[in-house]
mmCIF file of C-alpha atoms in Angstrom:
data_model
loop_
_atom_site.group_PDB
_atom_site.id
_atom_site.type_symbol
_atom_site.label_atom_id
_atom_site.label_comp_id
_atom_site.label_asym_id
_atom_site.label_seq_id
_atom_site.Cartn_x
_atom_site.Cartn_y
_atom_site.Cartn_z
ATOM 1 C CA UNK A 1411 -94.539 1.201 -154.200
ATOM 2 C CA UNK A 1412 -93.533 4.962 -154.238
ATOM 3 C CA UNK A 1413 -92.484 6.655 -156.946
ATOM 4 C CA UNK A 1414 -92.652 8.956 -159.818
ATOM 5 C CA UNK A 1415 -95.325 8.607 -162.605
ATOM 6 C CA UNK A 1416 -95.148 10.320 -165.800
ATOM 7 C CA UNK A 1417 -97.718 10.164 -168.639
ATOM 8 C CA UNK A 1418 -98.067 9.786 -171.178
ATOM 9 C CA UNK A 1419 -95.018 7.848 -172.574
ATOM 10 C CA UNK A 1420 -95.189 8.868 -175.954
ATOM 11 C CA UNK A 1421 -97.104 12.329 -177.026
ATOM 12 C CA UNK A 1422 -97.379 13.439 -180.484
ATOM 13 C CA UNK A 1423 -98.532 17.609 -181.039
ATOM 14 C CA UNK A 1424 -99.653 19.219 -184.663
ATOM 15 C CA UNK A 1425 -98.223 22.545 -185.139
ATOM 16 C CA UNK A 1426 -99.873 25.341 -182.989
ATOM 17 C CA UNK A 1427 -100.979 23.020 -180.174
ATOM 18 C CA UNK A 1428 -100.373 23.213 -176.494
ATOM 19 C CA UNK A 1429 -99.789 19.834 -174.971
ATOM 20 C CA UNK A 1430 -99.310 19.262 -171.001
ATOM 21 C CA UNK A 1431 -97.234 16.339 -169.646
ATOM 22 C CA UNK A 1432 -98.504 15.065 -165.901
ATOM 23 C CA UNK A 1433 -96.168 14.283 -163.256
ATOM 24 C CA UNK A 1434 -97.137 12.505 -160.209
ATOM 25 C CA UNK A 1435 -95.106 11.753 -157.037
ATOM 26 C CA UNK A 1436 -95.921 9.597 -154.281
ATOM 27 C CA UNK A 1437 -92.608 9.651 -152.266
ATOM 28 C CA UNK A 1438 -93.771 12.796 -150.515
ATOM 29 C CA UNK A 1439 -90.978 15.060 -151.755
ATOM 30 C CA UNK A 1440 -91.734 19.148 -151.622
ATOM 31 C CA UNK A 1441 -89.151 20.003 -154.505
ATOM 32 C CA UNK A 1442 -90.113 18.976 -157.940
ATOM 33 C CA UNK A 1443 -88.234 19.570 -161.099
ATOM 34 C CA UNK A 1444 -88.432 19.012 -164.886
ATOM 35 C CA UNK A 1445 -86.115 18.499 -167.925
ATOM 36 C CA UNK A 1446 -85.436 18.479 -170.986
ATOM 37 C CA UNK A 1447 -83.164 15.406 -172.729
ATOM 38 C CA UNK A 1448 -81.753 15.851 -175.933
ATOM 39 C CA UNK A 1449 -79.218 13.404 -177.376
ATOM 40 C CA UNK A 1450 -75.377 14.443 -176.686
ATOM 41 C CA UNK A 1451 -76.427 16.960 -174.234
ATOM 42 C CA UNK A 1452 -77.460 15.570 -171.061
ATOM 43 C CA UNK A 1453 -80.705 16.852 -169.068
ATOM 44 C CA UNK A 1454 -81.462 20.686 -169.055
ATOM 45 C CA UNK A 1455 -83.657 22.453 -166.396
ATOM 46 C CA UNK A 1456 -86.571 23.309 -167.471
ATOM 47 C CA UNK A 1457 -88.680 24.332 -164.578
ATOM 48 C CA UNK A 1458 -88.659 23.516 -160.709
ATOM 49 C CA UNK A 1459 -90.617 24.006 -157.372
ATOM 50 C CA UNK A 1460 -89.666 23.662 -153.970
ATOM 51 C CA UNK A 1461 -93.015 23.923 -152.318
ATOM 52 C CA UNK A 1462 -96.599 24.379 -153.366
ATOM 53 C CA UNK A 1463 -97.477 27.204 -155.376
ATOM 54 C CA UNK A 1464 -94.242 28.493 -156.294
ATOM 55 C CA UNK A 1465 -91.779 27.491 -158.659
ATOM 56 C CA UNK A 1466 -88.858 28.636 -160.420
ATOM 57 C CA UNK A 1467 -87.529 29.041 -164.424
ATOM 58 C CA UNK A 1468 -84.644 27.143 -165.026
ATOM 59 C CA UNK A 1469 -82.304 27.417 -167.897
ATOM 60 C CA UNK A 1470 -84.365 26.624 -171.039
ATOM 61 C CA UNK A 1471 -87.916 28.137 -169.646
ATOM 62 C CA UNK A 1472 -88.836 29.778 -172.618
ATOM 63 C CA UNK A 1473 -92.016 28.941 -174.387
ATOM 64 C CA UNK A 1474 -93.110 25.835 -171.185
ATOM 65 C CA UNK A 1475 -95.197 27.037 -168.243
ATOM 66 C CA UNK A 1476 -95.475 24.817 -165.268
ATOM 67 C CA UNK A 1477 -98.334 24.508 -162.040
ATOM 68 C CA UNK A 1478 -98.048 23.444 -158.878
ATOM 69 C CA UNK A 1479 -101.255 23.340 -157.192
ATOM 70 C CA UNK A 1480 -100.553 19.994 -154.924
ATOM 71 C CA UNK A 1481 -97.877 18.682 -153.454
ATOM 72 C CA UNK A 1482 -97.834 15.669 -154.861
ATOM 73 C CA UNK A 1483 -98.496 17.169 -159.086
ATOM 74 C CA UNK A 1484 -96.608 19.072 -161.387
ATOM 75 C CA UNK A 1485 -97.449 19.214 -164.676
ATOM 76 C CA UNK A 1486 -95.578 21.116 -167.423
ATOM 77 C CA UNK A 1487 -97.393 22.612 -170.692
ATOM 78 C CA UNK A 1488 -95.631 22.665 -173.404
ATOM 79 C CA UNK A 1489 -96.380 26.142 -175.578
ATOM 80 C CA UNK A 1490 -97.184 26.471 -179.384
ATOM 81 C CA UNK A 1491 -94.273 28.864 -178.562
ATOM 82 C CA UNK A 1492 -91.707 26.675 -178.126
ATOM 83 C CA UNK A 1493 -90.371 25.837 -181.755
ATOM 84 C CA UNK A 1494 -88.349 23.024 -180.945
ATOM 85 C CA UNK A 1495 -90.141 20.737 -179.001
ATOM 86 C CA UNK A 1496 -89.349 17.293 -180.154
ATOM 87 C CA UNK A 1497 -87.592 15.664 -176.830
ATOM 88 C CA UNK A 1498 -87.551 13.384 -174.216
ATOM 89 C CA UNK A 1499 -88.967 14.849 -170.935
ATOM 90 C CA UNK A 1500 -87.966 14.169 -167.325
ATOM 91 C CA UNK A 1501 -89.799 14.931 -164.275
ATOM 92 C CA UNK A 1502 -87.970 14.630 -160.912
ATOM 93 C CA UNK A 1503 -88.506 15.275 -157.339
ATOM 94 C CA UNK A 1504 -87.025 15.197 -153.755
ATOM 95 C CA UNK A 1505 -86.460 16.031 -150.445
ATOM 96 C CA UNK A 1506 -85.814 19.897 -149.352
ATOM 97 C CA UNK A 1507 -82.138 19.162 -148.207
ATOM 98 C CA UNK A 1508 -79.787 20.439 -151.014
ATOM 99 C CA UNK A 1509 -77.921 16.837 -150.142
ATOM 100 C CA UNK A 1510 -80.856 14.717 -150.998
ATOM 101 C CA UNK A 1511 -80.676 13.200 -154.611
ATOM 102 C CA UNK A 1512 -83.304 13.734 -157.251
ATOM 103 C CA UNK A 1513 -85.769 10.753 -158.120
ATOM 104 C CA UNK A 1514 -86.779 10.410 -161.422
ATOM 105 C CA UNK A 1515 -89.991 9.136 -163.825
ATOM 106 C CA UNK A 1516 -89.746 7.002 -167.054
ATOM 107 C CA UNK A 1517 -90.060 10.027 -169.189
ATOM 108 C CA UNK A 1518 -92.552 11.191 -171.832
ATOM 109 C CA UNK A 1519 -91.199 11.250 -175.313
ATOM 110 C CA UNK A 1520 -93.195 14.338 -177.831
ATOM 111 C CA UNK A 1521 -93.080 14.536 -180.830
ATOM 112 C CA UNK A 1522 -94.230 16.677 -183.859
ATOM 113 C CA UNK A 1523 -97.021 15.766 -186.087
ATOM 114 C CA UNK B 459 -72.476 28.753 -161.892
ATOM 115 C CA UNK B 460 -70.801 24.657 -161.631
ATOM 116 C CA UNK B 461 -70.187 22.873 -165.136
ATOM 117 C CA UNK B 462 -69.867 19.160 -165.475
ATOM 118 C CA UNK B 463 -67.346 17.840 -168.589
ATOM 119 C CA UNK B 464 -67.698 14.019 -168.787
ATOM 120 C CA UNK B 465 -64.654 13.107 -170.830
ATOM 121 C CA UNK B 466 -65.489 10.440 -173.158
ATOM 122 C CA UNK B 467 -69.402 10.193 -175.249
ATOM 123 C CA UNK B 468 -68.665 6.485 -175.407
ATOM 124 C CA UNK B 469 -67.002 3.921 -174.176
ATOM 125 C CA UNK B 470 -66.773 -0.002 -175.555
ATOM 126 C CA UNK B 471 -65.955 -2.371 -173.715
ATOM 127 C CA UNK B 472 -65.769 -5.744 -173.551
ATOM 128 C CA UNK B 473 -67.947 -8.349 -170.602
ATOM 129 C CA UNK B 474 -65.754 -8.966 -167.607
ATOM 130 C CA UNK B 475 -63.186 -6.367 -168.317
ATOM 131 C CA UNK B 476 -63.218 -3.017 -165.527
ATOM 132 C CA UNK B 477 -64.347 0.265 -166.808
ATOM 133 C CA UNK B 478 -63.552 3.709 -166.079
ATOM 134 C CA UNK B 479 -66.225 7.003 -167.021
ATOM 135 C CA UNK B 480 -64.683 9.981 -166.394
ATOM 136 C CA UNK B 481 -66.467 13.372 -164.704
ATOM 137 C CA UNK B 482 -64.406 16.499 -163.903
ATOM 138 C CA UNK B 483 -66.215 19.378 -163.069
ATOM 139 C CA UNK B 484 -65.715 23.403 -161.978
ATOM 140 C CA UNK B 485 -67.342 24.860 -158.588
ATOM 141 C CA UNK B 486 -66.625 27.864 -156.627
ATOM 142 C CA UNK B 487 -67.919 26.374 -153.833
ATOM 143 C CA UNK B 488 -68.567 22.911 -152.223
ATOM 144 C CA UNK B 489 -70.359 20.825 -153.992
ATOM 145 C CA UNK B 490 -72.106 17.316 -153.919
ATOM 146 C CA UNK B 491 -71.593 15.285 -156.436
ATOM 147 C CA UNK B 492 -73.892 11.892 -157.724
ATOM 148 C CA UNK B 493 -73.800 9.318 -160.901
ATOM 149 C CA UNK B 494 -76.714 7.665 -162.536
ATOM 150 C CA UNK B 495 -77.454 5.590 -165.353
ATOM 151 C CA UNK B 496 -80.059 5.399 -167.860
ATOM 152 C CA UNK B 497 -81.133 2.279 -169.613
ATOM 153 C CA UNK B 498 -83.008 2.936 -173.083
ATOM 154 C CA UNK B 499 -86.179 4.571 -172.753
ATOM 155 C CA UNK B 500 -86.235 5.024 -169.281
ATOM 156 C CA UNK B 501 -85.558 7.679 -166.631
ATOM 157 C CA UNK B 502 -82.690 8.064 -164.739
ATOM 158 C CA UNK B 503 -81.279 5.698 -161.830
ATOM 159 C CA UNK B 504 -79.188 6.704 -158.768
ATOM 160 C CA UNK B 505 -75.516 4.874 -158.900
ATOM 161 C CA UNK B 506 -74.015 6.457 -155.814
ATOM 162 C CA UNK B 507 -73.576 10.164 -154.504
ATOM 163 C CA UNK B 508 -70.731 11.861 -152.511
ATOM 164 C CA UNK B 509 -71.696 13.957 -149.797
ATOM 165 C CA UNK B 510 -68.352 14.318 -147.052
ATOM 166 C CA UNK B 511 -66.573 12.023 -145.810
ATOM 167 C CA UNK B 512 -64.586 9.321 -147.182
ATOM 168 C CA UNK B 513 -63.377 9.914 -150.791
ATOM 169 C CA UNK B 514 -64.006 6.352 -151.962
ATOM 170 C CA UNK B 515 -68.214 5.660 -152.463
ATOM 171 C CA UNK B 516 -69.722 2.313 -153.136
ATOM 172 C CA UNK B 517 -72.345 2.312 -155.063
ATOM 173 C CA UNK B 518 -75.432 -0.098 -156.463
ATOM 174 C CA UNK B 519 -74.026 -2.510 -159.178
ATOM 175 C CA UNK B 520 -70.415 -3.145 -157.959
ATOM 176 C CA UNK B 521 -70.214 0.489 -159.035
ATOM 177 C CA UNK B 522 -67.523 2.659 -157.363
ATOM 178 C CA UNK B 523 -66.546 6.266 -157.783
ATOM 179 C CA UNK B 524 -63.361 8.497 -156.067
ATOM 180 C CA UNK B 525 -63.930 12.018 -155.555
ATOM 181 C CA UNK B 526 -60.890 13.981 -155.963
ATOM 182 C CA UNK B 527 -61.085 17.664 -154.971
ATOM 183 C CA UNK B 528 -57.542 18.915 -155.813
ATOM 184 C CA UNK B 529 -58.050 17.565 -159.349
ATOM 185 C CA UNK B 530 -62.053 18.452 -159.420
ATOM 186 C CA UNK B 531 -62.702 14.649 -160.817
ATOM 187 C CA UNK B 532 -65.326 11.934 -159.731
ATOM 188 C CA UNK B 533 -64.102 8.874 -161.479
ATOM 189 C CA UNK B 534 -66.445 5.993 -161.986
ATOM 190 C CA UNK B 535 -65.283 2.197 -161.901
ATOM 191 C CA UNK B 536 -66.373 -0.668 -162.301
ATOM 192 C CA UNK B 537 -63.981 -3.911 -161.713
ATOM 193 C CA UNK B 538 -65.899 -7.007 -164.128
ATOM 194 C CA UNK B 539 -68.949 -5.571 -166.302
ATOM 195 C CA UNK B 540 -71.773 -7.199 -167.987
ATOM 196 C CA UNK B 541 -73.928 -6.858 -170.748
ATOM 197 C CA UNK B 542 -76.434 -5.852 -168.454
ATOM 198 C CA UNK B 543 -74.303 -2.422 -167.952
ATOM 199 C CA UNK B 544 -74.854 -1.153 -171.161
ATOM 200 C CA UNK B 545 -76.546 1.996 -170.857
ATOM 201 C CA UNK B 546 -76.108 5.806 -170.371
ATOM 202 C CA UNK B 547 -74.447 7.464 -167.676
ATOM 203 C CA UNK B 548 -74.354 10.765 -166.284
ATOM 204 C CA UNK B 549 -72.217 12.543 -163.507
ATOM 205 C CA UNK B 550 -74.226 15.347 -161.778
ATOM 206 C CA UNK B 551 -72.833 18.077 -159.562
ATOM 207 C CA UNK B 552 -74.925 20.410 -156.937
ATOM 208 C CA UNK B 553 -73.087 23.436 -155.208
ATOM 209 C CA UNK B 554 -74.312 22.696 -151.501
ATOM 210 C CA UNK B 555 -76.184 25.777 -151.044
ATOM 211 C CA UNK B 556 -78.236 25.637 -154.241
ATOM 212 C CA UNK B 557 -81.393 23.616 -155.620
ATOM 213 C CA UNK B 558 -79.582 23.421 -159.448
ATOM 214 C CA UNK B 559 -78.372 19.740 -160.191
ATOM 215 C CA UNK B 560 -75.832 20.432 -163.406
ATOM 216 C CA UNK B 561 -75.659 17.470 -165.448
ATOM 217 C CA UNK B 562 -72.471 16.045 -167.976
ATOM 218 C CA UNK B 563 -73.270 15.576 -171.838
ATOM 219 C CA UNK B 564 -73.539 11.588 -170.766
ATOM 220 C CA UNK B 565 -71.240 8.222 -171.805
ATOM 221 C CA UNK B 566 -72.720 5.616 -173.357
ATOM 222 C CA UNK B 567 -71.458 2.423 -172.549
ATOM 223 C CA UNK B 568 -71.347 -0.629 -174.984
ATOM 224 C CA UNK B 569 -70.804 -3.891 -173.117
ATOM 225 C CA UNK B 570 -69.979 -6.812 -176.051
ATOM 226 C CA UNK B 571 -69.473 -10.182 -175.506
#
């Protein structure tokens, strides 16, 4: 079946540490997008890329960095930087169209040791 | 920039009654609009989307929502619930010449027997 495959499912990082959460479509979408979920606020934008090798920062960019090497990957990295980083993450992706809907994984849940 | 206000952060309700989520939301420009729900732990779940058309959109679930453009609203309904319903939802809104999907804070929705 296709779809959207994060993992892990549940992360845990020490103080200091980078950690990188993997996002894999199979659905054959170009854009690709990540958020953030925090309870009471709905999903921010973290990062997102319409085609390979480019992306864009969304709203709360500060202290991820994101890669997007294949089509079908794009994993975000989650910075020692970011001081808050206890969350539940979303990956997304979909078609080009700005009338297509977003698809979205199960999530990966970090958080701090 | 398009923000999304979802009215109420929860909503009880009891099996078989109808239930109403409220979305209003502000655009400069066109927009699409979609709904999704998200059961615990878990990503999120197309309901139903507006794109044109007819005002009225049936969704999956016996789900239904009304776009309204004079009052800026997308009103979600559903006639008989059941416990099965309880979960999260969130109305989304996308101006229709951007890649941004704006999301509300989210309604929780208690379904008790």
């Amino acid at each position: 079946d296709g779809g959207i495959t994060q993992s892990p499912k549940y992360l845990f990082r020490k103080e200091g540490q980078n950690v990188t959460l993997s996002c894999e479509q199979n659905l054959n979408h170009d854009a690709m997008y990540w958020y953030r979920q925090d309870p009471g606020q709905g999903l921010r934008l973290i990062y997102y890329s319409q085609i390979v090798n480019d992306f864009q920062k969304g709203d709360i960019a500060e202290g991820y960095s994101v890669s997007r090497e294949k089509k079908e990957s794009f994993p975000l990295t989650v910075t020692s930087a970011q001081k808050n980083p206890t969350a539940f993450y979303l990956c997304a992706s979909s078609y080009r169209d700005y009338n297509q809907p977003q698809h979205f994984g199960d999530g990966t849940r970090l958080s701090i040791l | 920039a398009q923000s999304v206000t979802q009215l109420d952060s929860q909503v009880p309700v009891f099996e078989e009654a109808p239930v109403e989520l409220r979305c209003n939301y502000s655009s400069s420009v066109s927009v699409y609009l979609f709904w999704y729900v998200q059961y615990p732990n878990q990503g999120l779940q197309l309901l139903l989307k507006y794109l044109s058309g007819s005002t009225l959109v049936k969704g999956i679930n016996g789900f239904e929502a009304e776009f309204n453009k004079s009052q800026t609203s997308f009103h979600l309904r559903k006639p008989s619930v059941h416990i099965s319903d309880t979960a999260e939802y969130f109305c989304a809104v996308r101006n229709t010449n951007d890649y941004k999907l704006s999301f509300g804070a989210g309604t929780t929705v208690t379904v008790r027997a």
